[in-house]
Each structure stands twice: as C-alpha cells, then as structure tokens.
Coordinates of C-alpha atoms and ligand atoms in Angstrom, one line a residue:
M1 CA 103.5 101.9 111.9
C2 CA 106.2 101.5 114.5
G3 CA 107.4 104.3 116.8
I4 CA 111.0 105.6 116.8
V5 CA 112.6 107.9 119.4
G6 CA 116.2 109.1 119.7
Y7 CA 118.1 111.4 122.1
V8 CA 121.5 112.9 122.7
G9 CA 122.2 115.5 125.3
T10 CA 122.8 115.7 129.1
R11 CA 119.7 113.8 130.3
V12 CA 119.5 110.1 131.1
A13 CA 118.8 108.7 127.7
T14 CA 116.6 105.8 128.8
S15 CA 114.3 108.2 130.7
V16 CA 113.8 110.4 127.6
L17 CA 113.4 107.3 125.3
M18 CA 110.9 105.6 127.5
N19 CA 108.8 108.8 128.0
G20 CA 108.8 109.2 124.2
L21 CA 107.8 105.6 123.6
R22 CA 105.0 105.9 126.1
R23 CA 103.6 108.8 124.2
L24 CA 103.5 106.6 121.1
E25 CA 101.8 103.7 122.9
Y26 CA 98.3 104.7 121.6
R27 CA 99.3 103.5 118.1
G28 CA 99.6 99.9 119.2
Y29 CA 102.8 97.8 119.1
D30 CA 103.9 94.3 119.9
S31 CA 107.4 94.7 121.2
A32 CA 109.9 97.4 122.3
G33 CA 113.6 98.1 122.7
V34 CA 116.3 100.6 123.3
A35 CA 120.0 100.9 122.6
V36 CA 122.1 103.3 124.7
L37 CA 125.7 104.3 124.4
S38 CA 127.9 105.1 127.4
G39 CA 131.7 105.4 127.4
G40 CA 131.9 104.0 123.9
K41 CA 129.9 100.9 124.9
M42 CA 126.5 100.1 123.5
Q43 CA 123.9 98.2 125.5
I44 CA 120.6 96.9 124.1
L45 CA 117.5 95.8 125.8
R46 CA 114.4 94.6 123.9
C47 CA 111.5 92.3 124.3
R48 CA 108.2 91.2 123.1
G49 CA 105.2 92.7 124.9
K50 CA 104.3 96.0 126.4
L51 CA 106.6 98.8 127.6
S52 CA 106.1 97.6 131.1
A53 CA 108.1 94.4 130.1
L54 CA 110.9 96.6 128.8
E55 CA 110.7 98.7 132.0
A56 CA 111.1 95.5 134.1
L57 CA 114.3 94.7 132.1
L58 CA 115.6 98.2 132.6
A59 CA 114.9 97.9 136.4
E60 CA 117.2 94.8 136.4
T61 CA 119.9 96.2 134.1
A62 CA 120.3 100.0 134.3
L63 CA 121.6 101.4 131.0
P64 CA 123.6 104.6 131.8
G65 CA 124.3 107.0 129.0
N66 CA 123.1 110.2 127.4
L67 CA 122.7 109.0 123.8
G68 CA 120.3 106.3 122.6
I69 CA 117.6 105.2 120.3
G70 CA 114.3 103.4 121.0
H71 CA 111.5 101.7 119.2
T72 CA 108.0 100.2 119.5
R73 CA 107.4 97.6 116.8
W74 CA 104.3 96.8 115.0
A75 CA 105.2 93.7 113.1
T76 CA 105.4 93.7 109.3
H77 CA 108.1 91.2 108.5
G78 CA 108.5 88.4 111.0
R79 CA 106.2 87.7 113.9
P80 CA 106.2 89.6 117.2
S81 CA 109.1 88.1 119.3
D82 CA 112.1 89.1 121.3
E83 CA 114.4 88.4 118.4
N84 CA 112.4 90.5 116.0
A85 CA 112.1 93.4 118.4
H86 CA 114.3 96.4 117.4
P87 CA 117.0 97.6 117.8
H88 CA 118.8 95.2 115.5
K89 CA 122.5 94.8 115.9
A90 CA 125.3 93.9 113.5
G91 CA 128.9 94.3 114.7
P92 CA 129.2 97.7 116.3
V93 CA 126.0 99.0 114.8
A94 CA 122.4 99.1 116.0
V95 CA 119.4 100.2 114.0
V96 CA 115.7 100.9 114.6
H97 CA 113.5 101.2 111.5
N98 CA 110.0 102.0 110.4
G99 CA 108.9 101.1 106.9
I100 CA 109.5 98.3 104.5
V101 CA 112.8 97.2 102.8
E102 CA 111.4 95.9 99.5
N103 CA 114.6 94.2 98.4
H104 CA 115.4 92.7 101.7
V105 CA 115.4 89.1 100.4
A106 CA 118.1 89.9 97.7
L107 CA 120.1 92.0 100.2
R108 CA 119.9 89.2 102.8
E109 CA 121.1 86.6 100.3
R110 CA 124.0 88.8 99.3
L111 CA 125.0 89.6 102.9
Q112 CA 124.7 85.9 103.9
A113 CA 126.9 84.9 101.0
A114 CA 129.4 87.4 102.3
G115 CA 129.4 85.7 105.7
C116 CA 126.8 87.7 107.7
T117 CA 124.7 85.8 110.2
F118 CA 121.1 87.0 110.7
S119 CA 119.4 86.6 114.1
S120 CA 115.9 87.8 113.2
Q121 CA 113.2 87.4 110.4
T122 CA 113.0 91.2 110.0
D123 CA 113.7 93.2 106.9
T124 CA 115.3 95.8 109.2
E125 CA 118.3 93.6 110.1
V126 CA 119.7 94.0 106.6
I127 CA 120.1 97.7 107.2
A128 CA 122.2 97.0 110.3
H129 CA 124.4 94.6 108.3
L130 CA 124.8 97.1 105.4
V131 CA 126.0 99.9 107.8
D132 CA 128.3 97.4 109.5
E133 CA 129.7 96.4 106.1
A134 CA 130.2 100.0 105.1
L135 CA 132.1 100.7 108.4
A136 CA 134.2 97.6 108.0
K137 CA 135.6 98.9 104.7
G138 CA 137.6 101.5 106.6
P139 CA 137.2 104.4 109.0
K140 CA 134.6 106.9 108.0
P141 CA 131.9 109.1 109.6
L142 CA 128.8 107.1 110.7
V143 CA 126.7 109.3 108.4
T144 CA 128.7 108.2 105.4
A145 CA 128.3 104.6 106.2
V146 CA 124.5 105.1 106.6
C147 CA 124.3 106.8 103.2
E148 CA 126.3 103.9 101.6
A149 CA 123.9 101.4 103.2
L150 CA 120.7 103.2 102.3
A151 CA 121.8 103.7 98.7
Q152 CA 121.3 99.9 98.4
V153 CA 117.9 99.9 100.0
E154 CA 114.6 100.0 98.0
G155 CA 111.4 100.8 99.9
S156 CA 110.5 103.1 102.7
Y157 CA 112.3 103.9 105.9
A158 CA 112.6 106.1 108.9
V159 CA 115.8 104.8 110.6
A160 CA 117.9 105.7 113.5
V161 CA 121.4 104.3 113.7
V162 CA 124.0 104.2 116.6
S163 CA 127.5 102.7 116.6
D164 CA 129.9 102.2 119.4
L165 CA 132.6 103.3 117.1
H166 CA 131.0 106.8 117.1
P167 CA 130.1 107.3 120.8
D168 CA 128.9 111.0 120.5
E169 CA 126.5 110.9 117.6
F170 CA 123.7 109.0 115.9
V171 CA 122.3 109.2 112.4
V172 CA 118.7 109.3 111.2
A173 CA 117.3 109.1 107.7
K174 CA 113.8 109.3 106.1
L175 CA 112.1 108.1 103.0
A176 CA 108.3 107.8 102.9
S177 CA 108.0 107.3 106.7
P178 CA 107.7 110.3 109.0
L179 CA 110.6 111.6 111.2
V180 CA 110.8 114.8 113.2
L181 CA 113.7 116.4 115.0
G182 CA 113.3 118.4 118.3
V183 CA 116.1 120.8 118.8
G184 CA 116.8 121.9 122.4
E185 CA 119.7 123.7 124.1
G186 CA 122.6 121.3 123.8
E187 CA 120.3 118.3 123.2
V188 CA 118.5 116.9 120.2
F189 CA 115.4 114.6 120.2
V190 CA 114.1 112.5 117.3
A191 CA 110.8 110.9 116.9
S192 CA 108.6 109.3 114.3
D193 CA 105.7 111.3 115.6
A194 CA 105.7 114.7 117.3
P195 CA 103.8 113.6 120.5
A196 CA 107.0 111.8 121.6
L197 CA 109.0 115.0 121.9
L198 CA 106.5 117.7 122.8
E199 CA 107.2 117.2 126.5
Y200 CA 110.8 118.4 125.9
T201 CA 110.6 120.9 123.1
R202 CA 108.2 122.5 120.6
E203 CA 111.0 123.7 118.3
V204 CA 111.0 121.0 115.6
I205 CA 112.3 120.2 112.1
F206 CA 110.1 118.0 110.0
L207 CA 112.4 116.0 107.8
E208 CA 111.7 115.5 104.1
D209 CA 112.1 112.3 102.0
G210 CA 115.8 111.7 101.2
D211 CA 117.1 113.5 104.2
V212 CA 119.9 112.0 106.3
V213 CA 121.0 113.7 109.5
A214 CA 124.1 113.4 111.6
I215 CA 123.1 114.3 115.1
R216 CA 125.3 115.4 118.0
A217 CA 124.2 117.2 121.2
D218 CA 125.2 120.6 119.8
Q219 CA 125.0 120.0 116.1
V220 CA 122.5 118.8 113.5
E221 CA 123.8 118.3 110.0
I222 CA 121.1 117.6 107.4
M223 CA 122.2 116.3 104.0
D224 CA 121.0 114.1 101.1
L225 CA 122.2 110.6 100.4
A226 CA 125.1 112.0 98.4
G227 CA 126.2 114.0 101.3
K228 CA 125.1 117.4 99.9
P229 CA 124.1 119.8 102.8
I230 CA 120.4 120.7 103.1
V231 CA 118.8 123.5 105.1
R232 CA 115.4 122.8 106.7
A233 CA 113.4 125.4 108.6
K234 CA 112.5 125.0 112.2
K235 CA 108.9 125.2 113.2
T236 CA 107.2 125.8 116.5
I237 CA 104.5 123.3 117.2
T238 CA 101.4 124.7 118.8
W239 CA 99.4 121.5 119.0
T240 CA 98.4 120.0 122.3
A241 CA 99.7 116.4 123.0
A242 CA 96.3 115.0 122.2
Q243 CA 96.1 116.9 118.9
A244 CA 99.6 115.7 118.1
E245 CA 98.7 112.1 118.4
K246 CA 96.3 112.7 115.6
A247 CA 98.9 114.7 113.6
G248 CA 96.7 117.7 114.1
Y249 CA 93.5 116.1 112.9
P250 CA 90.5 116.2 115.3
H251 CA 89.8 112.5 115.0
F252 CA 91.8 109.4 114.2
M253 CA 89.3 108.5 111.6
L254 CA 90.0 111.7 109.6
K255 CA 93.8 111.1 110.0
E256 CA 93.4 107.5 108.8
I257 CA 91.3 108.6 105.8
H258 CA 94.2 110.9 104.8
E259 CA 96.7 108.2 105.4
Q260 CA 95.2 106.0 102.6
P261 CA 97.5 107.0 99.8
R262 CA 100.4 106.0 102.0
A263 CA 98.7 102.8 103.2
V264 CA 97.9 101.7 99.6
S265 CA 101.5 102.5 98.4
D266 CA 102.9 100.4 101.3
T267 CA 100.6 97.5 100.5
L268 CA 101.7 97.6 96.8
R269 CA 105.3 98.2 97.7
G270 CA 107.6 95.5 96.3
R271 CA 104.7 93.4 95.1
L272 CA 104.2 94.8 91.6
L273 CA 106.8 93.8 89.1
P274 CA 106.4 96.1 86.1
D275 CA 109.5 94.6 84.4
T276 CA 107.9 91.1 84.2
N277 CA 104.3 92.3 84.2
D278 CA 103.7 90.2 87.3
A279 CA 102.8 90.6 91.0
V280 CA 104.1 88.6 93.9
L281 CA 102.3 87.6 97.1
G282 CA 105.5 87.1 99.2
D283 CA 108.3 84.7 99.4
E284 CA 106.1 81.6 98.7
E285 CA 104.0 80.9 95.7
L286 CA 100.5 79.5 96.0
P287 CA 100.8 75.7 95.8
E288 CA 98.6 75.6 92.7
V289 CA 96.5 77.7 90.3
P290 CA 93.0 77.5 91.9
K291 CA 90.0 76.3 90.1
R292 CA 87.8 78.6 92.1
V293 CA 88.4 81.4 94.6
V294 CA 86.1 81.8 97.6
I295 CA 86.4 85.0 99.6
L296 CA 85.2 85.0 103.3
A297 CA 84.9 88.1 105.4
C298 CA 82.6 90.3 107.5
G299 CA 81.5 93.9 107.4
T300 CA 83.8 96.3 105.6
S301 CA 86.2 93.5 104.7
Y302 CA 83.3 91.7 103.0
H303 CA 82.8 94.7 100.9
A304 CA 86.4 94.6 99.9
G305 CA 85.8 90.9 99.0
L306 CA 82.9 91.9 96.7
V307 CA 85.3 94.2 94.8
G308 CA 87.8 91.3 94.8
K309 CA 85.4 89.2 92.9
F310 CA 85.5 91.8 90.0
L311 CA 89.2 91.9 90.1
I312 CA 89.8 88.2 90.2
E313 CA 87.1 87.2 87.6
S314 CA 88.2 89.9 85.2
T315 CA 91.9 89.4 85.3
A316 CA 92.2 85.7 86.1
R317 CA 88.9 84.5 84.5
I318 CA 88.6 82.1 87.5
P319 CA 85.2 81.9 89.2
C320 CA 85.1 83.8 92.5
E321 CA 82.4 83.6 95.2
V322 CA 82.2 86.0 98.1
D323 CA 80.5 84.8 101.3
L324 CA 79.7 86.4 104.6
A325 CA 81.9 84.3 107.0
S326 CA 79.0 84.1 109.5
E327 CA 76.8 82.5 106.9
F328 CA 79.4 80.2 105.3
R329 CA 80.4 78.5 108.5
Y330 CA 76.9 77.3 109.3
R331 CA 76.0 76.2 105.8
D332 CA 77.7 72.9 105.1
P333 CA 79.5 74.7 102.3
V334 CA 80.7 73.0 99.1
V335 CA 84.4 73.7 99.3
G336 CA 87.6 71.6 99.1
P337 CA 90.8 70.7 97.2
G338 CA 91.3 73.0 94.2
D339 CA 89.7 76.0 95.9
L340 CA 91.6 79.0 97.1
V341 CA 89.8 80.4 100.1
V342 CA 90.7 83.9 100.9
A343 CA 89.9 85.2 104.4
I344 CA 89.9 89.0 104.6
S345 CA 90.2 90.6 108.0
Q346 CA 91.9 93.8 109.1
S347 CA 92.2 92.6 112.7
G348 CA 92.8 89.0 111.9
E349 CA 90.8 88.1 114.9
T350 CA 87.2 88.2 113.8
A351 CA 85.6 85.0 115.3
D352 CA 83.3 84.3 112.3
T353 CA 86.0 84.7 109.7
L354 CA 88.4 82.6 111.7
A355 CA 85.9 79.7 112.2
A356 CA 84.9 79.9 108.5
V357 CA 88.5 79.7 107.2
K358 CA 89.2 76.8 109.6
E359 CA 86.1 75.0 108.2
A360 CA 87.4 75.5 104.6
K361 CA 90.9 74.4 105.5
G362 CA 89.5 71.3 107.2
R363 CA 87.7 70.4 104.0
G364 CA 91.0 70.6 102.0
A365 CA 91.0 74.1 100.5
T366 CA 94.1 76.1 100.2
T367 CA 93.7 79.2 102.5
L368 CA 95.2 82.7 102.1
A369 CA 94.7 85.4 104.7
I370 CA 94.6 89.1 103.8
C371 CA 95.2 90.7 107.2
N372 CA 96.6 93.9 108.6
V373 CA 97.8 92.5 111.9
V374 CA 100.9 90.3 111.7
D375 CA 100.7 87.0 113.4
S376 CA 97.0 87.4 114.2
A377 CA 94.8 84.3 114.6
I378 CA 93.6 84.2 111.0
A379 CA 97.1 84.9 109.7
R380 CA 98.4 81.9 111.7
V381 CA 95.7 79.5 110.6
C382 CA 96.0 80.1 106.9
H383 CA 98.5 78.4 104.6
R384 CA 99.6 81.8 103.2
V385 CA 99.3 85.4 104.2
L386 CA 99.2 88.6 102.2
Y387 CA 99.7 91.4 104.8
T388 CA 98.3 94.8 104.1
H389 CA 100.7 97.4 105.4
A390 CA 98.2 100.0 106.4
G391 CA 99.7 100.5 109.9
P392 CA 97.6 100.4 113.0
E393 CA 94.0 101.6 112.5
I394 CA 92.7 103.2 115.6
G395 CA 89.3 104.6 114.5
V396 CA 86.7 101.8 114.9
A397 CA 85.2 102.5 111.5
S398 CA 87.6 100.9 109.0
T399 CA 89.0 103.2 106.3
K400 CA 92.6 102.8 105.4
C401 CA 92.5 99.0 106.0
F402 CA 89.7 98.8 103.5
T403 CA 91.6 100.5 100.7
A404 CA 94.7 98.5 101.6
Q405 CA 92.6 95.3 101.3
L406 CA 91.5 96.4 97.8
A407 CA 95.2 97.0 96.8
A408 CA 96.1 93.5 98.2
L409 CA 93.2 92.0 96.2
A410 CA 94.5 93.7 93.0
V411 CA 97.9 92.1 93.7
L412 CA 96.3 88.7 94.2
A413 CA 94.2 89.1 91.0
I414 CA 97.3 89.9 88.9
H415 CA 99.3 87.0 90.5
V416 CA 96.6 84.4 89.9
G417 CA 95.8 85.9 86.5
K418 CA 99.4 85.4 85.3
R419 CA 99.6 81.9 86.7
S420 CA 96.2 80.9 85.2
G421 CA 97.5 82.1 81.8
N422 CA 94.5 84.2 81.3
L423 CA 96.0 87.6 82.0
K424 CA 97.9 88.8 79.0
D425 CA 101.2 90.7 79.4
A426 CA 99.7 93.9 77.9
D427 CA 96.7 93.8 80.2
A428 CA 98.9 93.1 83.2
A429 CA 101.2 95.9 82.3
A430 CA 98.2 98.3 82.0
L431 CA 96.7 97.3 85.3
I432 CA 100.1 97.5 87.1
S433 CA 100.7 101.0 85.7
E434 CA 97.2 102.2 86.7
L435 CA 97.7 100.7 90.2
M436 CA 101.0 102.5 90.6
H437 CA 99.2 105.8 89.9
I438 CA 96.4 105.2 92.4
P439 CA 98.1 106.6 95.5
A440 CA 98.7 109.9 93.8
K441 CA 95.1 110.0 92.5
M442 CA 93.8 109.2 96.0
T443 CA 95.7 112.3 97.3
E444 CA 94.3 114.5 94.5
T445 CA 90.8 113.2 95.2
L446 CA 91.1 113.9 98.9
Q447 CA 92.4 117.3 98.3
G448 CA 89.5 118.1 96.0
L449 CA 86.9 117.1 98.6
T450 CA 86.1 120.6 100.0
G451 CA 82.7 121.7 101.2
M452 CA 82.0 118.5 103.1
K453 CA 80.9 120.4 106.2
E454 CA 78.2 122.4 104.3
L455 CA 77.0 119.2 102.6
A456 CA 76.8 117.5 105.9
R457 CA 74.9 120.4 107.5
K458 CA 72.2 120.0 104.7
H459 CA 71.6 116.4 105.7
V460 CA 72.3 116.3 109.4
H461 CA 68.6 115.7 110.2
A462 CA 68.0 113.1 107.5
R463 CA 66.4 109.9 108.8
D464 CA 67.6 107.7 106.0
F465 CA 70.1 107.7 103.1
L466 CA 70.2 105.5 100.0
F467 CA 73.5 104.6 98.3
L468 CA 73.4 103.3 94.7
G469 CA 76.1 101.9 92.4
R470 CA 76.6 99.5 89.6
G471 CA 79.5 97.1 88.9
T472 CA 82.5 97.8 91.2
S473 CA 80.5 100.8 92.5
Y474 CA 77.9 98.5 94.1
P475 CA 80.2 97.2 96.9
I476 CA 81.2 100.9 97.4
A477 CA 77.5 101.8 97.8
L478 CA 77.3 99.1 100.5
E479 CA 80.4 100.4 102.2
G480 CA 79.2 104.1 102.0
A481 CA 76.0 103.1 103.7
L482 CA 77.8 101.0 106.4
K483 CA 80.2 103.9 107.2
L484 CA 77.4 106.4 107.6
K485 CA 75.3 104.0 109.8
E486 CA 78.3 103.1 112.0
I487 CA 79.4 106.6 112.9
S488 CA 76.4 108.9 112.4
Y489 CA 73.7 106.4 113.5
I490 CA 71.5 107.4 110.5
H491 CA 69.8 104.5 108.8
A492 CA 71.3 103.9 105.4
E493 CA 71.0 101.3 102.7
G494 CA 73.3 100.4 99.9
Y495 CA 71.7 99.0 96.7
A496 CA 72.7 97.9 93.3
A497 CA 71.5 100.8 91.1
G498 CA 69.7 98.5 88.7
E499 CA 67.7 97.0 91.6
M500 CA 66.2 100.4 92.6
K501 CA 63.2 100.0 90.4
H502 CA 62.5 96.6 92.0
G503 CA 61.6 98.1 95.4
P504 CA 63.5 101.0 96.9
I505 CA 62.2 103.5 94.4
A506 CA 59.1 103.5 96.6
L507 CA 61.1 105.3 99.3
I508 CA 62.2 108.2 97.2
D509 CA 60.8 111.6 98.0
D510 CA 62.2 115.0 98.7
G511 CA 63.4 114.0 102.2
L512 CA 65.6 111.2 101.0
P513 CA 69.3 111.9 100.2
V514 CA 70.4 109.5 97.5
V515 CA 74.1 109.1 97.0
V516 CA 74.8 107.8 93.5
I517 CA 78.3 106.5 92.6
A518 CA 78.6 107.4 89.0
P519 CA 82.1 107.5 87.8
L520 CA 82.7 107.7 84.0
G521 CA 83.3 104.3 82.3
K522 CA 81.5 101.0 82.4
G523 CA 77.8 101.3 83.4
Y524 CA 77.9 105.1 83.4
D525 CA 75.0 105.6 81.0
K526 CA 72.8 103.1 82.9
V527 CA 73.6 105.0 86.2
L528 CA 72.5 108.2 84.6
S529 CA 69.1 106.7 83.8
N530 CA 68.9 105.6 87.5
L531 CA 69.8 109.2 88.5
A532 CA 67.1 110.6 86.3
E533 CA 64.6 108.2 87.9
V534 CA 65.5 109.5 91.4
R535 CA 65.4 113.2 90.2
A536 CA 62.0 112.7 88.7
R537 CA 60.7 111.7 92.2
E538 CA 62.3 114.7 93.8
G539 CA 65.0 112.8 95.6
H540 CA 68.0 114.8 96.6
V541 CA 71.0 113.4 94.6
I542 CA 74.6 113.6 95.7
A543 CA 76.7 112.2 92.9
V544 CA 80.2 110.8 93.1
A545 CA 81.5 111.6 89.7
T546 CA 84.7 111.8 87.7
V547 CA 86.5 115.1 87.4
G548 CA 85.7 116.5 84.0
D549 CA 82.2 114.9 83.7
K550 CA 80.2 117.7 82.2
A551 CA 76.9 115.8 82.0
I552 CA 76.4 114.9 85.6
A553 CA 75.5 118.3 87.0
E554 CA 72.1 118.2 85.3
Y555 CA 71.1 115.1 87.3
C556 CA 72.1 116.0 90.8
Q557 CA 72.2 118.8 93.5
D558 CA 75.7 118.0 94.8
I559 CA 78.8 116.5 93.3
L560 CA 81.7 114.8 95.0
W561 CA 84.6 114.6 92.5
V562 CA 87.0 111.8 92.1
Q563 CA 89.9 111.3 89.7
D564 CA 89.6 109.1 86.7
A565 CA 90.5 105.3 86.9
P566 CA 89.6 102.1 85.2
H567 CA 86.5 100.4 86.3
L568 CA 88.3 97.7 88.4
L569 CA 90.3 100.3 90.4
Q570 CA 87.6 103.0 90.8
P571 CA 86.6 101.7 94.3
L572 CA 90.0 102.9 95.6
L573 CA 88.8 106.4 94.7
T574 CA 85.0 106.4 94.9
V575 CA 85.1 105.2 98.5
L576 CA 87.0 108.3 99.6
P577 CA 84.1 110.9 99.4
L578 CA 81.8 108.4 101.1
Q579 CA 84.2 108.1 104.0
M580 CA 84.4 111.8 104.2
L581 CA 80.7 112.3 103.9
A582 CA 80.1 109.8 106.8
Y583 CA 82.7 111.6 108.8
A584 CA 81.3 115.0 108.2
V585 CA 77.7 114.0 109.0
A586 CA 78.8 112.2 112.2
V587 CA 80.8 115.3 113.3
A588 CA 77.8 117.5 112.5
R589 CA 75.6 115.3 114.7
G590 CA 78.1 115.3 117.5
S591 CA 78.8 111.5 117.4
D592 CA 81.8 109.9 119.0
V593 CA 83.5 109.3 115.6
D594 CA 86.4 107.2 116.7
Q595 CA 84.5 105.1 119.2
P596 CA 80.9 104.7 117.9
R597 CA 78.4 103.2 120.3
N598 CA 78.1 99.4 120.5
L599 CA 81.0 98.7 118.1
A600 CA 84.4 97.1 118.7
K601 CA 87.6 97.2 116.6
S602 CA 88.0 93.5 116.8
V603 CA 84.9 91.3 117.0
T604 CA 86.1 88.1 118.7
V605 CA 82.6 86.9 119.5
E606 CA 80.1 85.1 117.2
Ligands
F6R701 C1 83.4 98.6 109.7 C2 84.2 97.6 110.3 C3 83.6 96.3 110.5 C4 84.7 95.2 110.2 C5 84.2 93.8 110.5 C6 85.3 92.8 110.2 O1 84.0 99.9 109.6 O2 85.3 97.9 110.7 O3 82.5 96.0 109.7 O4 85.1 95.3 108.9 O5 83.9 93.7 111.9 O6 86.5 93.1 110.9 P1 87.8 92.5 110.4 O7 88.2 93.1 109.1 O8 88.8 92.8 111.5 O9 87.7 91.0 110.3

C-alpha cells in the first residue's frame, strides 16, 4: 500500500511531509510526490524513484508554504513513472490516494466525454477530476466537493485533497484504507500509518470507514459523506516508532498474516460481477478460451498453483497442469498455441519463473502473470497480468501474497469457466457469493486462533513435523510444512494424506507432531481414517478442523478451528492456522521471523 501524509500549521510543510514519507519508506514504493499551498498558489513536485530523487527536485525548486500533502506510491493501476506519481492534479485540485477505484474505467469514460483530459494511467486521477467537476458547478466548501466526488466512487480509498481555491484547508477521507490524524497545538498532521506522525505528536484520531474530515490548523471537522458531524475519540499512542511500523505487531509476518482479509478483498475488488455471474481479469479479455492451462511457479506460489488446478479444472473443466518453473524450463516442455500459461510470482522477479514463462511464450502459448508487484519483470513479459493487490509484503515468508494469489486464481477460474461454457450461472453465482464471504471468514478464523503460544511451546523441541491433507488441503499441507521449515528451521514434510501408508507412516511415533488438515466436506471421512492411523501409532495429532465439527476431538490432541467454506475455497482459511503455527513455533525458538537465514524476498538467481 502507498503512504499518505498531510500537514497544516506553522512549520515548513515540505519538511514535515518529507520526514513523514521517510518514516513510511520501509513499506516499499516506486515514486513519490508532494503538493504544497502558499499564498493561494499550489505547487507540485513528483517523480519516479526514491525519496532522494524528490529531495533533489526540492533542492532545485523550494516549495514554501505551511499546508501540503505527500505520497509514496506503490503502483496498482499504471506502471511506476513520473506521470503516474501522486499528487494528481485537475484544475485547482490535487489528490493523493491509497486504495483502488473499482469503477475508474466508467468514471474516466464519463469524464472524458465531458471534456476532461487525463495525464496518467492511474485510477486516482478520476478522483481529482470529480472534485474539480464538483467545484466547477459553483462555490462550495472543499469538503462538500470531496463528498460529492466520493459519492460516485466505488472501491477503497484513503485520500487527501488540496485546492488552491481553499488555501487554508485540506480534506481527507477514508474507506477500507487506513488513515490517522495527529492533532497538535495549532497544527494537524495526517498519515496513512502512525509512524509518519509519531515524531510530532502522540495524540491521534484513528478514522473510521466513511469518515470525511475538513482540516484547518486550528480545527478538525469529521463528518460522514452526507455531511453529518461525527465525533471520534482521541487516543494517545504509546508504541515506539519501530512498533508503529508494524502497527503494534512484534513482526511484519504477524502483521501481514492479519492483513490477509484486506488483501483478499482488495484482490477480489471490482473483479467479481454478481449481477452477471461473471468475473473479469482487467480491461482486456484473454485472446481465446484455452484448451489447456499450465501454471508455472516456485515455492509458495507453486502451492497456490496447485490449488489453482482444483479451481480451474472444477469450474472450467479445462485440463490444468502445474509445474515447478525450475523444472519446466529445462525439460523441453510440450506447450504452445492454445495453451494458457499462468506464471504466479509475488515478486514478479523470480529468475526461474521468468525464464520458464519466456520459454512458453516463445513456443506460442498465451501467457498471463499473477503478480503482486506492478511492472515487475514477469508482469512485463506476459501478454496479460492479473495483479494481486496484497500491498507490499515485507516478511520474507510469504503469507498475504499467497492468499491473494488464491483469490486471483478463483477469479481466473470463474472467468475461464464462463467463457468455456462449462460453468453454469447458478454455480458461478454460488462460487462468487462464497468468495465474497471469505474475507469476513478469514477475520473470524484469525480471531479464533488463540492458544498458539502454548501449542508452540509443546513442540518447540520437535525435530520433524508431518503435514497431511487431501484434495485442496494437500497443497496447504505442503505450504504449512514450507512455512514451518522456513522460519523455525524445523524439518517438515507435507504429504497427501492418502499417501501416508505408502511410506511416511514408518516415521510416526510419539515424538512426531502430525498436522492434519481435516475440514468438513469432500474427503473428510477419508482423512478421519488417516487420523485414526496416526493416533494408533501414538503420533501427536494437531487437527485443522471446521468450527462445529463434533467428531474430530476424538482423533487428536489439539484442534485449530477454521470457518466453514466449500472445498475449493477452504485453502483460504485452512492455511491461516498453519501460518500462525509456524510463526508461534519460530518465535518460541527465537528465530529471526522476518528475515530467516539464507532466504531472500526475491530470488533473482537460478
Ligand atoms: C516462501 C516464499 C518462497 C517464494 C518463492 C517464489 O514463503 O516466499 O517460496 O514463494 O521464492 O517467489 P515469487 O512468488 O516471488 O516468485
């Protein structure tokens, strides 16, 4: 997610804005900019690259003034470039924005038909034009114009808006993207994240969804979109700056685990069309309905691909193969026209996945990237891109990018299923409706995962772990084992539960914790039999089970509960306790959770 800062008071605005943006640098960004008002005149500086590039611009052109807004952008719509950097200007208005305007295409078309000219590829620019349009209809408070504009916007936003028609104030608003006000003596600070303002004040107001705020140096007026006043309590932040970067969590990984409901909502946002029982990938359709889908990926992204196979084959009835990119590229693979090759990569830079997808493209396949980083190498190479909107992932062990990839694959499966004619309207409607409930179920599941510390303490000295699952739970068994290995350095294996009796059963004794993913639904009875086999050999069973399952307790020592979901979507929930387990065990062993040894966030070597 991008960073937002804003200031009005007596200090030099650029200095406060740049300090705040520097505090948000750890989140990653690709461009930055500021807009400052002085004597009724607005000046904007923005550029692609690091804050040092913006500082160099500021050294050439000083921006005097005590009111301004600033932004660090992490691209979602439109590549990283000077033109796409925020603030975006329309007439007397400038806007910085975090989030996604779902209906930006329709709004852009309407505004263009009304004579507006756009100078960026961003979704944000429509907000600037909408506010400009509202102001052009006749004099009114800036906050009224912002409310009129936002009433037309579908999606998520944290926005800050300045206008040189209103030299003493700026307006912010929030919907599903964080925003916090810092209230000082005769000055007000705004930021998307608390670390940006802790240097100046610890008295803050966390805004709620739907809040719009008119801000002057000596006055903060909070209201809803209809202009009705709202009172929000001030809080005093006691976190250190380092804690604040992690929103109070001890590690980025834990923060990112808890961000997953938001990441999944953002990935689904605007792509599910319940009115037509369809899903869209973006502005462009795939050139044809594929005869076959081939998924290429590494590590955690490969596990997402394995779930993707279930999604695509069940909904589209199109054969789907999943390959490790590092194997595919050296195998003289049979791939070509008629195939859709999907490269999944959170970083978009993984050398093996990049080489594999280039190989497939060279042989005539249509290629689609599922990436989290806009304009990354894999996104650029592929014919089409489906971006996950998980926001920057800082913990090396991937969590929120994984569940966002699962959400993107579900969108792809519905899209291809509809076009193949194999996904009936009623089935599409049911899947879309279930998907829309997933973020709330993820939140409930995470809230229910108490007692992880005690569970971790029991197994802190285990030498090995076994993870078992069937169907869509099998890739999650692989992912659970990978997460544990990566951050706790305990050896772990993931296995298809039905394969246990073909070998791994020899390992089972009272020293081996066995994590069995056993949600209610397809394959459940068979997994219970596997559980019984483990119990009969004194293995210590930790079950991942559906809330309300009364039978499971008899088969296991510990239970990690998840909410109910259909088989195809269960991975979005069943992976959560496994991420939490890996995290808790790693913390109990004193590992460096966010920077595990020997691992890198982006693997750009073969
Ligand atoms: C595990 C993890 C790695 C990556 C793998 C591929 O937590 O993060 O296994 O999934 O290196 O990376 P991307 O998705 O960037 O291609």
